[in-house]
Short mmCIF file of N, CA and C in Angstrom, two decimals:
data_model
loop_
_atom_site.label_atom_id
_atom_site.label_comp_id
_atom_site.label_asym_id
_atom_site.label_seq_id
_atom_site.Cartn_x
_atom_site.Cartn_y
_atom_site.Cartn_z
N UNK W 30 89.91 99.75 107.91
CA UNK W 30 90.56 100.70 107.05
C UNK W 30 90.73 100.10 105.65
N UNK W 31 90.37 100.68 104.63
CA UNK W 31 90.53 100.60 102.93
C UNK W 31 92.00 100.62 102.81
N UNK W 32 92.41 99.84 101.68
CA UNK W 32 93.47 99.64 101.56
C UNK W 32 93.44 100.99 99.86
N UNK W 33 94.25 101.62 100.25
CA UNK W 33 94.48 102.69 98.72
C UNK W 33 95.80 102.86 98.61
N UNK W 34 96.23 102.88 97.12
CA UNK W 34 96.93 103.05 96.08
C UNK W 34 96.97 103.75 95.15
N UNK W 35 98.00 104.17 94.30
CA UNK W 35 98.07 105.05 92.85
C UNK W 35 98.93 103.88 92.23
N UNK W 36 99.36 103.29 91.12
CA UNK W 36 100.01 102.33 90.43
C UNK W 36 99.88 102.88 88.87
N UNK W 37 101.32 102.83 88.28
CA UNK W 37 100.95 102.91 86.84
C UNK W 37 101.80 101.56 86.10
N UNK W 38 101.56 101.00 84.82
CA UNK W 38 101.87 99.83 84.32
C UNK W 38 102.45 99.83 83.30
N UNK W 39 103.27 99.33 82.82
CA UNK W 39 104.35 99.75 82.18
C UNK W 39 105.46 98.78 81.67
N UNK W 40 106.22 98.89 80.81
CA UNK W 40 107.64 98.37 80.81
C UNK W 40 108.61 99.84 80.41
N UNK W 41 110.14 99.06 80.51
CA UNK W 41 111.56 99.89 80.36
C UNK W 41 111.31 100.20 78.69
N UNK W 42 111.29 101.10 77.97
CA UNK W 42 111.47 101.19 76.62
C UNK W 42 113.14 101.48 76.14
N UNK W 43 113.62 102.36 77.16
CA UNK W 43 115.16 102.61 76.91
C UNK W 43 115.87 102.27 78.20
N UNK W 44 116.90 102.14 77.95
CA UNK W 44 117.62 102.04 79.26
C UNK W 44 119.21 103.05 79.15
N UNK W 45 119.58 104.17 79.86
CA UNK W 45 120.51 104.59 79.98
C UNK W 45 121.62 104.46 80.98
N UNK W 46 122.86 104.52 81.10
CA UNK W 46 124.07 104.60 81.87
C UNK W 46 124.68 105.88 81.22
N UNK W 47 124.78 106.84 81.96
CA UNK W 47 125.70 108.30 82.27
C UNK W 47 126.56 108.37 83.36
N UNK W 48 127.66 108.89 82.91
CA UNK W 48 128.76 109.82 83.92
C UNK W 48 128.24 111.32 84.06
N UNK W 49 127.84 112.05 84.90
CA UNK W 49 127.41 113.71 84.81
C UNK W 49 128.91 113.76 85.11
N UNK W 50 129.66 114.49 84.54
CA UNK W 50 130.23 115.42 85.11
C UNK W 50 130.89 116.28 86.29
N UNK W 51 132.00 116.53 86.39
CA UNK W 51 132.32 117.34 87.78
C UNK W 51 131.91 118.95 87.10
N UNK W 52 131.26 119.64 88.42
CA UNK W 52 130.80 120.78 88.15
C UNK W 52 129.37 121.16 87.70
N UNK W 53 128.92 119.74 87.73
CA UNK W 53 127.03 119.94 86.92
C UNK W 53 126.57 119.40 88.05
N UNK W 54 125.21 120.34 87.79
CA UNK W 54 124.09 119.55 88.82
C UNK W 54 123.55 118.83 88.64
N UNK W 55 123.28 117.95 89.81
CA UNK W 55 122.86 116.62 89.12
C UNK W 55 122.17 116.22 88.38
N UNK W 56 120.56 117.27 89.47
CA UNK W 56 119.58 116.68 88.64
C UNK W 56 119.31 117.30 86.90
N UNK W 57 120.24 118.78 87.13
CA UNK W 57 120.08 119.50 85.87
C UNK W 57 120.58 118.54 84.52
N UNK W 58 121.41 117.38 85.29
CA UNK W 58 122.57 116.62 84.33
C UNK W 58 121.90 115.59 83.92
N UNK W 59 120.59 115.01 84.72
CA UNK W 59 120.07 114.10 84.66
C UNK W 59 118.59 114.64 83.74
N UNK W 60 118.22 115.55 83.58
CA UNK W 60 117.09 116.39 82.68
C UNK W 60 117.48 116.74 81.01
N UNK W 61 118.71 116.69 81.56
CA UNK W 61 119.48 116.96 80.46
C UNK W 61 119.81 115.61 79.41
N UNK W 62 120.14 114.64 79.85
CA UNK W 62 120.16 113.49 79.08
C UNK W 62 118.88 113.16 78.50
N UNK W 63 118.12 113.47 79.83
CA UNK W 63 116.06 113.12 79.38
C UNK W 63 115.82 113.58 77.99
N UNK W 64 116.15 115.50 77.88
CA UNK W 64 116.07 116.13 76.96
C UNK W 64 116.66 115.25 75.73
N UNK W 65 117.93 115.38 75.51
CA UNK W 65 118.70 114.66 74.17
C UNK W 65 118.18 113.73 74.06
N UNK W 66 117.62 112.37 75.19
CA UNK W 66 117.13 111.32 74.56
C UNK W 66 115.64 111.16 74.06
N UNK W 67 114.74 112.89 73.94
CA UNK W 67 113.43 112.78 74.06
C UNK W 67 112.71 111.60 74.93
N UNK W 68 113.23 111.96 76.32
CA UNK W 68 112.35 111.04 77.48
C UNK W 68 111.69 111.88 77.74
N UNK W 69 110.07 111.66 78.25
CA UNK W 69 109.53 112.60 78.98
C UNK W 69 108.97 111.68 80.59
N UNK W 70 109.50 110.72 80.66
CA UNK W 70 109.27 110.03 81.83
C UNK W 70 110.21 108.91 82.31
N UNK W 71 110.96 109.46 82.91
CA UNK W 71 111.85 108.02 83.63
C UNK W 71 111.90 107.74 85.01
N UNK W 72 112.16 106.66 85.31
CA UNK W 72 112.52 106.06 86.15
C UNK W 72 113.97 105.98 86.52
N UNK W 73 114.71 106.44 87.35
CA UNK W 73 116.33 106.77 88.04
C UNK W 73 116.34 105.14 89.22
N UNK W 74 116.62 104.12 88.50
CA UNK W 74 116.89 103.20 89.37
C UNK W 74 118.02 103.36 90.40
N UNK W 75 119.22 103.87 90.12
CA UNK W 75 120.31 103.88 90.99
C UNK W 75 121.40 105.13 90.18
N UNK W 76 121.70 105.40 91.41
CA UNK W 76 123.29 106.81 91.23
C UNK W 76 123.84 106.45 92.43
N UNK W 77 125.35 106.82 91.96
CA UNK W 77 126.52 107.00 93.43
C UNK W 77 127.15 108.14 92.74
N UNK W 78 128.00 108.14 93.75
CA UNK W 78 128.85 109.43 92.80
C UNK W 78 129.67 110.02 94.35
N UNK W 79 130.72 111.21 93.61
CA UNK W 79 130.86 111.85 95.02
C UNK W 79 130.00 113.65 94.62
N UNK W 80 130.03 114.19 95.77
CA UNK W 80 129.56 115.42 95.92
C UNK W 80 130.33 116.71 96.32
N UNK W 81 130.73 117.55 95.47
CA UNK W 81 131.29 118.76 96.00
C UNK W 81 130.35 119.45 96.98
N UNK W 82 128.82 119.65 97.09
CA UNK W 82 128.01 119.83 97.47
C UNK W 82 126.48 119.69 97.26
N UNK W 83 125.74 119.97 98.42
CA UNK W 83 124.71 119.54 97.91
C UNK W 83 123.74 120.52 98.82
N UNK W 84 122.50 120.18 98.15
CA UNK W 84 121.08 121.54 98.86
C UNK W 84 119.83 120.31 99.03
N UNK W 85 119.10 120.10 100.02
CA UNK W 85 118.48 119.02 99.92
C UNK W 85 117.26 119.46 101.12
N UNK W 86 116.24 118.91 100.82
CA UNK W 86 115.04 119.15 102.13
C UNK W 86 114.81 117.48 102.62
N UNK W 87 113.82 118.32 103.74
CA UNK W 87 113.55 116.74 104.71
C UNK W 87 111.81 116.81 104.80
N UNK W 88 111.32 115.99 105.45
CA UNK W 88 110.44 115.79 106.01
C UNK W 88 110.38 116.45 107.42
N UNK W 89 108.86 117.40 107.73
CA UNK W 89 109.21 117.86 109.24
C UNK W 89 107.83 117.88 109.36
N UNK W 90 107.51 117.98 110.96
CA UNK W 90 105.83 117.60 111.09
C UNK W 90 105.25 118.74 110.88
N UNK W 91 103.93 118.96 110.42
CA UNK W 91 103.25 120.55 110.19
C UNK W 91 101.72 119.63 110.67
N UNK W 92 101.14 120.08 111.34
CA UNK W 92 100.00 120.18 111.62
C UNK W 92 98.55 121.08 110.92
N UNK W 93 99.08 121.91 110.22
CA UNK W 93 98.25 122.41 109.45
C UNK W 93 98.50 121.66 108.03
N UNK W 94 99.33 121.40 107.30
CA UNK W 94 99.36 120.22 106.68
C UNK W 94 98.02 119.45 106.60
N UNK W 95 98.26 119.19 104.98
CA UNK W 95 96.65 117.82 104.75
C UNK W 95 97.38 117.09 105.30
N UNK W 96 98.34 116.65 105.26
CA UNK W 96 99.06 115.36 105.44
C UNK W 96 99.73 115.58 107.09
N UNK W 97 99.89 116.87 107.62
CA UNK W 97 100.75 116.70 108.49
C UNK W 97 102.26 116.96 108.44
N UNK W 98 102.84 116.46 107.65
CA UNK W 98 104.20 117.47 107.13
C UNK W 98 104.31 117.88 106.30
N UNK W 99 105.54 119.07 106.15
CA UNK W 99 105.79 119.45 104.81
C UNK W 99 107.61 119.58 104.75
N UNK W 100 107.79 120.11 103.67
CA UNK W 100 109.41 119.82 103.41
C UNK W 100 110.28 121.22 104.44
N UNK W 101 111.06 120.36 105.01
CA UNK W 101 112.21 121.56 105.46
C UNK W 101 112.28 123.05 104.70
N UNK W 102 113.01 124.09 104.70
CA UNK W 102 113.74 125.16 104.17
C UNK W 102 115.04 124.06 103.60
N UNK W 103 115.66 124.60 102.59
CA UNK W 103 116.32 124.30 101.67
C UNK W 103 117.92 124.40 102.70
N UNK W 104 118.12 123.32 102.68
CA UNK W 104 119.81 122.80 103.47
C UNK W 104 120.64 122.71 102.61
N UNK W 105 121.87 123.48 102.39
CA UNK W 105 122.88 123.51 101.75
C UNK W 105 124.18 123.05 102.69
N UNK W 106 124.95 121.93 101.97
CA UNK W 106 125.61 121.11 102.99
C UNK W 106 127.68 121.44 102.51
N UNK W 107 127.90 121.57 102.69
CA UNK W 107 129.46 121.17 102.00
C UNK W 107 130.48 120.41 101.60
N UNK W 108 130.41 119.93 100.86
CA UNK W 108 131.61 118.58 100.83
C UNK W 108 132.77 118.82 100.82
N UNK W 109 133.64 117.44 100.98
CA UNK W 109 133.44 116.37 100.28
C UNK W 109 132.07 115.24 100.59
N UNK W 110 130.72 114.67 99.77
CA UNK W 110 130.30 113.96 100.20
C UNK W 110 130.39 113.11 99.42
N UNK W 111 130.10 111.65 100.25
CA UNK W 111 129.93 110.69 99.30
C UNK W 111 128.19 110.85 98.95
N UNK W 112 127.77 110.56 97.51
CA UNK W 112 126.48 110.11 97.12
C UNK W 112 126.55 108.51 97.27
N UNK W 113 125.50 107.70 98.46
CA UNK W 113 125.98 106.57 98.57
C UNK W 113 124.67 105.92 97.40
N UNK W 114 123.44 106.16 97.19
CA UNK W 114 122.29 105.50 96.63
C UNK W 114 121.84 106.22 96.65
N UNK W 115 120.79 106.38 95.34
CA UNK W 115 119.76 107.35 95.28
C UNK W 115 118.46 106.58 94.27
N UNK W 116 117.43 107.40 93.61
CA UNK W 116 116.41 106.61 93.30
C UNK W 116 115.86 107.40 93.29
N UNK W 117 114.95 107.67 92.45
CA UNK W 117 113.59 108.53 91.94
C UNK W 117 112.92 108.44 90.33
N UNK W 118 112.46 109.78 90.33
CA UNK W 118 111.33 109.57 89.11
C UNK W 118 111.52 111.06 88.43
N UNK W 119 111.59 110.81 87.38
CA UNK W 119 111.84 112.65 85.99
C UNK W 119 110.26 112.32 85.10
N UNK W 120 110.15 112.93 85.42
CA UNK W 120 108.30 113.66 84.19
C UNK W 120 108.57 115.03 84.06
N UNK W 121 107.67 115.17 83.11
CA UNK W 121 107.59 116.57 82.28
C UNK W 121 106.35 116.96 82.55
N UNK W 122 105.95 117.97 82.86
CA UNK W 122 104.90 118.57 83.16
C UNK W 122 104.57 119.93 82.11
N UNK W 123 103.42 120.04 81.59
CA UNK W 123 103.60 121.87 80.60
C UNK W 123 105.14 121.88 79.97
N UNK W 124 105.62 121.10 79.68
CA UNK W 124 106.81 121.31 78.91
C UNK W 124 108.38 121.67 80.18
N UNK W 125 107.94 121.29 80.89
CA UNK W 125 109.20 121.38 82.07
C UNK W 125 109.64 120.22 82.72
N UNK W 126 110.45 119.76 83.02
CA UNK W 126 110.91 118.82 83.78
C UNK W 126 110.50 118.75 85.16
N UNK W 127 110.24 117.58 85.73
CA UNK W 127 109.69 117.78 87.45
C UNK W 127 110.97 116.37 87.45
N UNK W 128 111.50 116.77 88.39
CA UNK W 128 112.58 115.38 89.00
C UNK W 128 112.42 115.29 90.51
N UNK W 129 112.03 114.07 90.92
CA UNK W 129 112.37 113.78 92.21
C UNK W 129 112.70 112.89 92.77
N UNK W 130 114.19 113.28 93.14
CA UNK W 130 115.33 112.38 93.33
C UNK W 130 115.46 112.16 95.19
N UNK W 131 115.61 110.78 95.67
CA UNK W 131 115.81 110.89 96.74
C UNK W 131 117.21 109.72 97.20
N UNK W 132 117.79 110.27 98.02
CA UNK W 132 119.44 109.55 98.33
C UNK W 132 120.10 109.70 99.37
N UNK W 133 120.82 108.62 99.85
CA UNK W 133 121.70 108.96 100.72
C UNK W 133 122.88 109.25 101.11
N UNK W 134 123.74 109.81 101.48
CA UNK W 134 124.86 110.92 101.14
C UNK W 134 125.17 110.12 102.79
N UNK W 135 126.79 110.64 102.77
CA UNK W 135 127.34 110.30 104.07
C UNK W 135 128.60 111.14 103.70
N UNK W 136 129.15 112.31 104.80
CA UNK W 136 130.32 113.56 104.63
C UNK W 136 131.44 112.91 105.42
N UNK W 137 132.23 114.08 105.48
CA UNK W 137 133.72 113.26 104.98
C UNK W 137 134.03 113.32 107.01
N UNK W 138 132.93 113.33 107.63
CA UNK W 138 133.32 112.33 109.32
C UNK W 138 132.21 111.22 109.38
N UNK W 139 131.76 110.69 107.72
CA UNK W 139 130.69 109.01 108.02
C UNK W 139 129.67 109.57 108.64
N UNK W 140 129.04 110.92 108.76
CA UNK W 140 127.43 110.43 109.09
C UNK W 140 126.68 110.93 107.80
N UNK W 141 126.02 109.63 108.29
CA UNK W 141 125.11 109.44 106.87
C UNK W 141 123.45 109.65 106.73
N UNK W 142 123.00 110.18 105.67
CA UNK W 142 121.65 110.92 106.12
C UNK W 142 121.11 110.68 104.53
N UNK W 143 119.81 110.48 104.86
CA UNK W 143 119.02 110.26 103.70
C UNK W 143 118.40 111.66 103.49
N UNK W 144 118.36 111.74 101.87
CA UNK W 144 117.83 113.22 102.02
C UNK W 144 116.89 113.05 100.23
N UNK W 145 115.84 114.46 100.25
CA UNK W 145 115.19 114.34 99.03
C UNK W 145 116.16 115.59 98.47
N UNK W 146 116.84 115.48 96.95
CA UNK W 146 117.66 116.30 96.66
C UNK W 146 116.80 118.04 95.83
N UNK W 147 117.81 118.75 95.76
CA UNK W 147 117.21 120.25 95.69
C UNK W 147 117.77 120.10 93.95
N UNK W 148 116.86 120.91 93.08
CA UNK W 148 117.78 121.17 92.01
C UNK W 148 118.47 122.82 91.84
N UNK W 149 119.62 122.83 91.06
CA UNK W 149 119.87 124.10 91.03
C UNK W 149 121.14 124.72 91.90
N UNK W 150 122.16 123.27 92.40
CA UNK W 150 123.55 123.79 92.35
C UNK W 150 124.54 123.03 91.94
N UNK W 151 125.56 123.37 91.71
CA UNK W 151 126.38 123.02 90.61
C UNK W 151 127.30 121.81 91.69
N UNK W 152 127.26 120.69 92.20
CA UNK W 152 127.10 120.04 92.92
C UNK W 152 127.84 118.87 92.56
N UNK W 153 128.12 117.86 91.56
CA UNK W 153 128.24 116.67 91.18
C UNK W 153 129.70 116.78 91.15
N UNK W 154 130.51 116.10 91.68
CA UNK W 154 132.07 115.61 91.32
C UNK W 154 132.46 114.50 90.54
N UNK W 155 131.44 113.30 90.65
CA UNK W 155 131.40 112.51 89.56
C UNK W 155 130.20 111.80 89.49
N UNK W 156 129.31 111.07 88.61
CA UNK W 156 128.55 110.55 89.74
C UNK W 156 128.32 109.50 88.27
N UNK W 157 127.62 108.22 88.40
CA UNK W 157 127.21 107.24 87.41
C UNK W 157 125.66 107.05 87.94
N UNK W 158 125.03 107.18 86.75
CA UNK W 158 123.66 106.65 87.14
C UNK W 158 122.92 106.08 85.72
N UNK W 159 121.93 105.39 86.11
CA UNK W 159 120.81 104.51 85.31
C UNK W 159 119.92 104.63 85.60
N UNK W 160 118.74 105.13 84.44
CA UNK W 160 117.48 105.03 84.51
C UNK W 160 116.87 104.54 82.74
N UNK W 161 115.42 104.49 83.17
CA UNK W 161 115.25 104.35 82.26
C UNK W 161 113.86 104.79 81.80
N UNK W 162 113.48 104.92 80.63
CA UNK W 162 111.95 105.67 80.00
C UNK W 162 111.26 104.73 80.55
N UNK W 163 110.12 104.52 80.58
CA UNK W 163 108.61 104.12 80.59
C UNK W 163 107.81 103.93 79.60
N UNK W 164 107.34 102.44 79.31
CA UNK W 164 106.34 102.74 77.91
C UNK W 164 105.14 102.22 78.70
N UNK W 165 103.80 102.47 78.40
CA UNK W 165 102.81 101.87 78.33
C UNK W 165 102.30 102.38 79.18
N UNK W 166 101.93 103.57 79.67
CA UNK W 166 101.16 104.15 81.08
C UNK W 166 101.34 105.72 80.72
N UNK W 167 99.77 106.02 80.99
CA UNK W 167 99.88 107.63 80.32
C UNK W 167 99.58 108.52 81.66
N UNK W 168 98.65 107.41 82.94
CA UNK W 168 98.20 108.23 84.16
C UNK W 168 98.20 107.03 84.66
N UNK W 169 98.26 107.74 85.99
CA UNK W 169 98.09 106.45 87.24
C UNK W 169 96.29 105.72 87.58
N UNK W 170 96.53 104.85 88.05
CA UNK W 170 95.01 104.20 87.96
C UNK W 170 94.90 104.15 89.69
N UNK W 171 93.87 104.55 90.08
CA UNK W 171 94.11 105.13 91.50
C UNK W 171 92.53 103.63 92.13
N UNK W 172 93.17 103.13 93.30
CA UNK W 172 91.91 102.18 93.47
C UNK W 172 91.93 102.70 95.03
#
């Protein structure tokens, strides 16, 4: 079996620390800084935070799938949750934001579940996060 990859190369050009807000969504909160800081590509090293709520998909097996799975129907959960870690990637595509954020959350009886987050509800109770732009990589180099 071939060993394959996608890799792009790069350094940090900016580096940010934000509080979003209680009452904003996250990722809308996190597109939103992108915007003001003219980022069109970052990297989301780490967020915690807590969660009034949250909407999030999974991984499930599909057999018709290229790959074999595809994402859940859209799970809307209720808090209080904790946001324990999260991590992903914001690009702009045609002039739109694409974010994909993935984290793990644990509700207010400790079970804890990793999830890829949904955008588009008003969700965040507090949350701190850091990411940062990308310089030096315009496409991935695929071997």
């Amino acid at each position: 079996m071939s060993i394959r990859v996608n890799y792009g190369v790069g350094a940090f050009g900016k580096v940010i620390s934000a509080r979003i807000l209680m009452g904003t969504d996250m990722i809308e909160g996190i597109e939103a800084i992108c915007q003001e800081n003219d980022i069109e590509s970052a990297t989301i090293v780490s967020c915690i935070g807590s969660l009034q709520n949250s909407s999030f998909v999974y991984l499930v097996p599909d057999e018709i799938s290229k790959i074999n799975v595809r994402f859940s129907e859209v799970i809307k959960k209720e808090g209080p949750l904790e946001f324990i870690q999260g991590a992903g990637v914001v690009c702009k595509r045609d002039g739109e934001y694409e974010t994909h954020l993935h984290g793990s959350m644990s509700d207010q009886w400790g079970q804890v579940a990793v999830r890829t987050f949904d955008k588009g509800r008003k969700y965040c109770d507090y949350g701190r996060y850091r990411f940062g732009r990308g310089t030096g990589h315009s496409a991935y180099t695929q071997i």
